[in-house]
GROMACS .gro file of C-alpha atoms in nm:
model
  305
    1MET     CA    1   2.818   1.625   0.709
    2LEU     CA    2   2.842   1.271   0.620
    3THR     CA    3   3.017   1.298   0.268
    4PRO     CA    4   3.347   1.376   0.422
    5LEU     CA    5   3.314   1.059   0.639
    6LEU     CA    6   3.216   0.863   0.339
    7ASN     CA    7   3.513   0.981   0.149
    8THR     CA    8   3.763   0.902   0.427
    9ALA     CA    9   3.582   0.553   0.450
   10LEU     CA   10   3.662   0.497   0.070
   11LEU     CA   11   4.016   0.669   0.053
   12GLY     CA   12   4.156   0.563   0.401
   13THR     CA   13   4.281   0.787   0.688
   14GLY     CA   14   4.619   0.793   0.567
   15LYS     CA   15   4.517   0.956   0.229
   16GLN     CA   16   4.247   1.175   0.350
   17PRO     CA   17   4.205   1.195   0.739
   18TYR     CA   18   3.884   1.331   0.865
   19ARG     CA   19   3.819   1.685   0.996
   20PRO     CA   20   3.528   1.876   1.091
   21ASP     CA   21   3.429   2.138   0.862
   22ALA     CA   22   3.210   2.450   0.853
   23THR     CA   23   2.908   2.223   0.789
   24THR     CA   24   2.950   1.997   1.093
   25PRO     CA   25   2.725   2.091   1.389
   26ALA     CA   26   2.860   2.223   1.697
   27ALA     CA   27   2.789   1.932   1.914
   28LEU     CA   28   2.973   1.699   1.684
   29SER     CA   29   3.276   1.916   1.653
   30ALA     CA   30   3.304   1.899   2.033
   31ALA     CA   31   3.274   1.542   2.024
   32TRP     CA   32   3.530   1.494   1.756
   33GLU     CA   33   3.769   1.702   1.983
   34ALA     CA   34   3.694   1.497   2.288
   35LEU     CA   35   3.795   1.166   2.110
   36THR     CA   36   4.177   1.140   2.149
   37ASP     CA   37   4.251   0.773   2.036
   38SER     CA   38   4.591   0.740   1.902
   39SER     CA   39   4.457   0.534   1.612
   40ALA     CA   40   4.315   0.775   1.349
   41GLU     CA   41   4.114   0.477   1.216
   42ARG     CA   42   3.962   0.393   1.538
   43ARG     CA   43   3.888   0.777   1.614
   44THR     CA   44   3.712   0.795   1.289
   45TYR     CA   45   3.520   0.492   1.317
   46ARG     CA   46   3.393   0.611   1.675
   47TYR     CA   47   3.291   0.957   1.516
   48ALA     CA   48   3.110   0.804   1.220
   49ALA     CA   49   2.886   0.615   1.485
   50LEU     CA   50   2.838   0.941   1.675
   51ALA     CA   51   2.749   1.117   1.356
   52PHE     CA   52   2.515   0.879   1.234
   53ALA     CA   53   2.340   0.849   1.573
   54TYR     CA   54   2.324   1.226   1.575
   55THR     CA   55   2.158   1.207   1.210
   56TYR     CA   56   1.884   0.958   1.294
   57GLY     CA   57   1.846   1.119   1.619
   58GLY     CA   58   1.694   1.434   1.468
   59GLN     CA   59   1.912   1.591   1.182
   60PRO     CA   60   1.888   1.511   0.844
   61PRO     CA   61   2.202   1.491   0.646
   62ALA     CA   62   2.088   1.762   0.387
   63HIS     CA   63   2.161   2.134   0.491
   64SER     CA   64   2.086   2.471   0.360
   65ALA     CA   65   2.225   2.833   0.370
   66GLU     CA   66   1.991   2.862   0.663
   67GLY     CA   67   2.156   2.581   0.851
   68TRP     CA   68   2.036   2.247   0.980
   69HIS     CA   69   1.675   2.156   0.979
   70PRO     CA   70   1.579   1.961   1.277
   71ILE     CA   71   1.303   1.672   1.190
   72PRO     CA   72   0.961   1.790   1.344
   73PRO     CA   73   0.869   1.576   1.650
   74ALA     CA   74   0.630   1.301   1.586
   75PRO     CA   75   0.278   1.345   1.658
   76ALA     CA   76   0.115   1.154   1.944
   77ALA     CA   77  -0.032   0.820   1.854
   78GLU     CA   78  -0.395   0.787   1.820
   79ASP     CA   79  -0.438   0.424   1.854
   80ALA     CA   80  -0.805   0.313   1.888
   81LEU     CA   81  -0.799  -0.042   1.804
   82PRO     CA   82  -0.813  -0.311   2.087
   83PRO     CA   83  -0.505  -0.547   2.111
   84GLU     CA   84  -0.728  -0.855   1.992
   85ALA     CA   85  -0.766  -0.646   1.638
   86VAL     CA   86  -0.405  -0.529   1.639
   87ALA     CA   87  -0.317  -0.912   1.663
   88ILE     CA   88  -0.543  -0.993   1.374
   89LEU     CA   89  -0.414  -0.727   1.141
   90ALA     CA   90  -0.048  -0.817   1.231
   91ASP     CA   91  -0.125  -1.182   1.124
   92TRP     CA   92  -0.274  -1.067   0.800
   93PHE     CA   93   0.004  -0.836   0.731
   94ARG     CA   94   0.240  -1.111   0.798
   95HIS     CA   95   0.059  -1.387   0.580
   96LYS     CA   96   0.003  -1.127   0.286
   97ARG     CA   97  -0.388  -1.206   0.313
   98LEU     CA   98  -0.454  -0.908   0.074
   99HIS     CA   99  -0.830  -0.995   0.045
  100LEU     CA  100  -0.846  -0.945   0.420
  101LEU     CA  101  -0.633  -0.641   0.430
  102HIS     CA  102  -0.857  -0.472   0.183
  103TYR     CA  103  -1.178  -0.567   0.376
  104ALA     CA  104  -0.998  -0.430   0.686
  105PHE     CA  105  -0.883  -0.089   0.511
  106ALA     CA  106  -1.223  -0.031   0.382
  107ARG     CA  107  -1.381  -0.105   0.750
  108LEU     CA  108  -1.109   0.143   0.920
  109ARG     CA  109  -1.189   0.408   0.650
  110GLU     CA  110  -1.563   0.399   0.707
  111ARG     CA  111  -1.513   0.452   1.072
  112GLY     CA  112  -1.250   0.714   1.050
  113LEU     CA  113  -0.987   0.498   1.218
  114ALA     CA  114  -0.612   0.463   1.152
  115LEU     CA  115  -0.403   0.166   1.140
  116PRO     CA  116  -0.228   0.109   1.484
  117THR     CA  117   0.120   0.276   1.536
  118ALA     CA  118   0.260  -0.060   1.632
  119LEU     CA  119   0.210  -0.184   1.276
  120LEU     CA  120   0.387   0.118   1.103
  121PRO     CA  121   0.653  -0.099   0.988
  122GLU     CA  122   0.416  -0.343   0.825
  123THR     CA  123   0.211  -0.070   0.687
  124THR     CA  124   0.537   0.087   0.543
  125ALA     CA  125   0.618  -0.224   0.353
  126HIS     CA  126   0.286  -0.282   0.222
  127ALA     CA  127   0.256   0.057   0.103
  128GLN     CA  128   0.562   0.027  -0.089
  129LYS     CA  129   0.437  -0.253  -0.287
  130HIS     CA  130   0.074  -0.163  -0.282
  131PRO     CA  131   0.053   0.254  -0.248
  132ALA     CA  132  -0.294   0.283  -0.342
  133ASP     CA  133  -0.406   0.064  -0.068
  134ILE     CA  134  -0.276   0.294   0.216
  135THR     CA  135  -0.463   0.629   0.217
  136ASP     CA  136  -0.364   0.933   0.459
  137SER     CA  137  -0.652   0.848   0.669
  138LEU     CA  138  -0.519   0.513   0.736
  139LEU     CA  139  -0.187   0.635   0.827
  140GLY     CA  140  -0.308   0.877   1.101
  141ALA     CA  141  -0.112   1.164   1.216
  142ARG     CA  142   0.175   0.951   1.341
  143GLY     CA  143   0.193   0.762   1.011
  144ARG     CA  144   0.166   1.065   0.780
  145TRP     CA  145   0.458   1.212   0.967
  146LEU     CA  146   0.667   0.904   0.914
  147PHE     CA  147   0.588   0.871   0.542
  148ALA     CA  148   0.670   1.252   0.499
  149GLU     CA  149   1.017   1.227   0.664
  150ALA     CA  150   1.084   0.893   0.481
  151GLY     CA  151   1.006   1.047   0.157
  152LEU     CA  152   0.732   0.763   0.091
  153ARG     CA  153   0.469   1.031  -0.023
  154GLN     CA  154   0.503   1.219  -0.349
  155SER     CA  155   0.396   1.571  -0.358
  156ALA     CA  156   0.047   1.625  -0.562
  157ALA     CA  157   0.052   1.799  -0.876
  158PRO     CA  158  -0.072   2.179  -0.860
  159ASP     CA  159  -0.346   2.138  -1.113
  160ASP     CA  160  -0.551   1.875  -1.331
  161GLU     CA  161  -0.305   1.939  -1.619
  162ASP     CA  162   0.011   1.890  -1.444
  163TRP     CA  163  -0.073   1.549  -1.291
  164GLN     CA  164  -0.050   1.367  -1.630
  165LEU     CA  165   0.315   1.476  -1.666
  166LEU     CA  166   0.442   1.322  -1.317
  167PRO     CA  167   0.616   0.991  -1.316
  168PHE     CA  168   0.404   0.687  -1.290
  169ALA     CA  169   0.446   0.646  -0.904
  170ALA     CA  170   0.361   1.019  -0.844
  171ARG     CA  171   0.097   1.012  -1.089
  172LYS     CA  172  -0.059   0.695  -0.889
  173ASP     CA  173  -0.022   0.862  -0.574
  174TRP     CA  174  -0.208   1.187  -0.691
  175LEU     CA  175  -0.507   0.958  -0.825
  176THR     CA  176  -0.516   0.791  -0.484
  177ARG     CA  177  -0.543   1.100  -0.290
  178LEU     CA  178  -0.808   1.217  -0.513
  179ARG     CA  179  -0.991   0.917  -0.519
  180HIS     CA  180  -1.022   0.947  -0.131
  181ALA     CA  181  -1.123   1.306  -0.150
  182ASN     CA  182  -1.352   1.307  -0.462
  183PRO     CA  183  -1.422   0.954  -0.583
  184ASP     CA  184  -1.603   1.033  -0.910
  185GLN     CA  185  -1.352   1.293  -1.024
  186ALA     CA  186  -1.058   1.046  -0.978
  187ARG     CA  187  -1.231   0.780  -1.174
  188GLU     CA  188  -1.286   1.040  -1.457
  189GLN     CA  189  -0.955   1.147  -1.432
  190LEU     CA  190  -0.852   0.782  -1.474
  191ALA     CA  191  -1.043   0.743  -1.760
  192THR     CA  192  -0.856   0.987  -1.957
  193ILE     CA  193  -0.531   0.803  -1.930
  194TRP     CA  194  -0.654   0.459  -1.938
  195SER     CA  195  -0.644   0.352  -2.299
  196SER     CA  196  -0.269   0.479  -2.303
  197ALA     CA  197  -0.151   0.324  -2.009
  198PRO     CA  198   0.051  -0.008  -2.033
  199ALA     CA  199  -0.095  -0.318  -1.868
  200ASN     CA  200   0.116  -0.307  -1.555
  201HIS     CA  201   0.001   0.047  -1.491
  202ARG     CA  202  -0.370  -0.022  -1.562
  203GLN     CA  203  -0.341  -0.312  -1.305
  204ASP     CA  204  -0.232  -0.059  -1.051
  205TYR     CA  205  -0.442   0.191  -1.158
  206ILE     CA  206  -0.759   0.001  -1.112
  207SER     CA  207  -0.682  -0.113  -0.747
  208ILE     CA  208  -0.717   0.267  -0.667
  209LEU     CA  209  -1.097   0.225  -0.714
  210ALA     CA  210  -1.102  -0.002  -0.422
  211ASP     CA  211  -1.123   0.295  -0.195
  212LYS     CA  212  -1.484   0.438  -0.168
  213LEU     CA  213  -1.606   0.168  -0.436
  214THR     CA  214  -1.963   0.255  -0.535
  215ALA     CA  215  -2.219   0.158  -0.782
  216ALA     CA  216  -2.112   0.471  -0.988
  217ASP     CA  217  -1.798   0.250  -1.059
  218GLN     CA  218  -1.968  -0.009  -1.193
  219PRO     CA  219  -1.971   0.112  -1.585
  220PHE     CA  220  -1.593   0.164  -1.580
  221LEU     CA  221  -1.539  -0.170  -1.398
  222THR     CA  222  -1.767  -0.358  -1.653
  223ALA     CA  223  -1.579  -0.226  -1.940
  224ALA     CA  224  -1.250  -0.332  -1.756
  225LEU     CA  225  -1.387  -0.697  -1.786
  226LYS     CA  226  -1.300  -0.683  -2.145
  227ASP     CA  227  -0.931  -0.540  -2.099
  228ARG     CA  228  -0.649  -0.717  -2.298
  229SER     CA  229  -0.482  -0.798  -1.944
  230LYS     CA  230  -0.560  -1.102  -1.771
  231ALA     CA  231  -0.472  -0.950  -1.430
  232VAL     CA  232  -0.682  -0.639  -1.504
  233LYS     CA  233  -0.978  -0.847  -1.577
  234GLU     CA  234  -0.950  -1.031  -1.267
  235SER     CA  235  -0.903  -0.706  -1.059
  236ALA     CA  236  -1.206  -0.573  -1.204
  237HIS     CA  237  -1.410  -0.863  -1.130
  238ARG     CA  238  -1.312  -0.875  -0.778
  239LEU     CA  239  -1.417  -0.532  -0.741
  240LEU     CA  240  -1.752  -0.595  -0.930
  241MET     CA  241  -1.804  -0.883  -0.659
  242ARG     CA  242  -1.814  -0.620  -0.400
  243LEU     CA  243  -2.090  -0.454  -0.555
  244PRO     CA  244  -2.429  -0.617  -0.461
  245ASP     CA  245  -2.639  -0.491  -0.781
  246SER     CA  246  -2.332  -0.569  -1.018
  247ALA     CA  247  -2.373  -0.833  -1.301
  248PRO     CA  248  -2.133  -1.081  -1.157
  249VAL     CA  249  -2.288  -1.090  -0.829
  250GLN     CA  250  -2.615  -1.141  -0.977
  251GLN     CA  251  -2.473  -1.404  -1.194
  252HIS     CA  252  -2.331  -1.587  -0.895
  253LEU     CA  253  -2.667  -1.549  -0.696
  254ALA     CA  254  -2.833  -1.729  -0.992
  255TRP     CA  255  -2.563  -2.014  -1.010
  256LEU     CA  256  -2.633  -2.068  -0.636
  257ARG     CA  257  -3.015  -2.063  -0.673
  258GLU     CA  258  -2.959  -2.348  -0.911
  259ARG     CA  259  -2.756  -2.559  -0.657
  260LEU     CA  260  -2.942  -2.475  -0.325
  261ALA     CA  261  -3.267  -2.499  -0.238
  262TRP     CA  262  -3.465  -2.476   0.103
  263GLN     CA  263  -3.709  -2.722   0.227
  264ASP     CA  264  -3.916  -2.686   0.529
  265ALA     CA  265  -3.886  -3.033   0.628
  266ASN     CA  266  -3.507  -3.091   0.536
  267GLY     CA  267  -3.344  -2.753   0.530
  268TRP     CA  268  -3.099  -2.664   0.260
  269GLN     CA  269  -3.071  -2.932  -0.020
  270TYR     CA  270  -2.787  -2.944  -0.281
  271LEU     CA  271  -2.911  -2.991  -0.627
  272ASP     CA  272  -2.737  -3.100  -0.938
  273ALA     CA  273  -2.637  -2.834  -1.184
  274PRO     CA  274  -2.419  -2.837  -1.493
  275TYR     CA  275  -2.079  -2.653  -1.547
  276THR     CA  276  -2.114  -2.421  -1.821
  277ALA     CA  277  -1.911  -2.198  -2.043
  278GLU     CA  278  -2.018  -1.899  -1.866
  279MET     CA  279  -1.880  -2.029  -1.538
  280LYS     CA  280  -1.543  -2.116  -1.722
  281ALA     CA  281  -1.528  -1.748  -1.830
  282ALA     CA  282  -1.603  -1.626  -1.486
  283GLY     CA  283  -1.296  -1.804  -1.363
  284ILE     CA  284  -1.480  -2.085  -1.175
  285GLU     CA  285  -1.264  -2.402  -1.238
  286GLU     CA  286  -1.436  -2.758  -1.295
  287ILE     CA  287  -1.233  -3.010  -1.120
  288SER     CA  288  -1.151  -3.007  -0.769
  289PRO     CA  289  -0.759  -2.999  -0.700
  290LEU     CA  290  -0.877  -3.192  -0.365
  291LYS     CA  291  -0.921  -3.589  -0.392
  292GLU     CA  292  -1.167  -3.591  -0.099
  293GLU     CA  293  -1.381  -3.310  -0.257
  294SER     CA  294  -1.618  -3.344  -0.527
  295ASP     CA  295  -1.620  -3.136  -0.832
  296ALA     CA  296  -1.963  -3.009  -0.750
  297ALA     CA  297  -1.892  -2.903  -0.397
  298TRP     CA  298  -1.572  -2.720  -0.523
  299GLN     CA  299  -1.784  -2.541  -0.799
  300LEU     CA  300  -2.022  -2.441  -0.527
  301ARG     CA  301  -1.735  -2.336  -0.292
  302GLN     CA  302  -1.595  -2.095  -0.573
  303ILE     CA  303  -1.935  -1.940  -0.635
  304ILE     CA  304  -1.970  -1.868  -0.274
  305LEU     CA  305  -1.627  -1.721  -0.218
   0.00000   0.00000   0.00000
């Protein structure tokens, strides 16, 4: 339906005037007959506006031998979050607070809640850059409908062998879905392609483990701390810091014990402790970027955060 219109726009009404054909829906054919402007250009412009409105109003531009396929109606919204929570999420999306968004996504998944319908535009934009973050459960029925109609979800591979033959984006999406359904199997499948994946793909792949992160992921993440890519190592470290029993968390606790002590008479006391090579290797900077903050306070703040 739209191709003849685009051809007319490119060639001009003088060389290729537009006329409805057999593929034109009856409603638009009737609309064309009702447009009686003396100017062919004006008539075509007005009809194009109607055709695009008709398309976006429920008819996809593609059609088949069976005719036109109306888009299924959107499911009802299932919003359960209070307005205050929606406002906070909107602020985090707007300012790209990724660590806070990851925290919110995890809490929503734990409680079986979806992101609010009002934030579907922000959710869509985020999913295009970080597809592993937005699982089907976070989308809810309305979001899954929107993503399916917009082509934002790749179809899953039919079996475990075929998924490795998919393009990268589809392969990542398949692993994301598997991770949400079967975390251990997803990690095992990821391990089969890890060594052959380029660094930028490994960076995206490791983010998949943020969904349903458990102690079972610790060996894989610990091995990733020795990855050739700095970004992959940093991502692995961030995920390990979410596991209370992991080596990085225990090391941070040890550094805290060296710098904080409780006294019944005076409460918490700050103690002097040296900056070490181990701290540097963990990404803790020695010198504070703020003139009004001491280096020791800056180191302590990094350890806590």
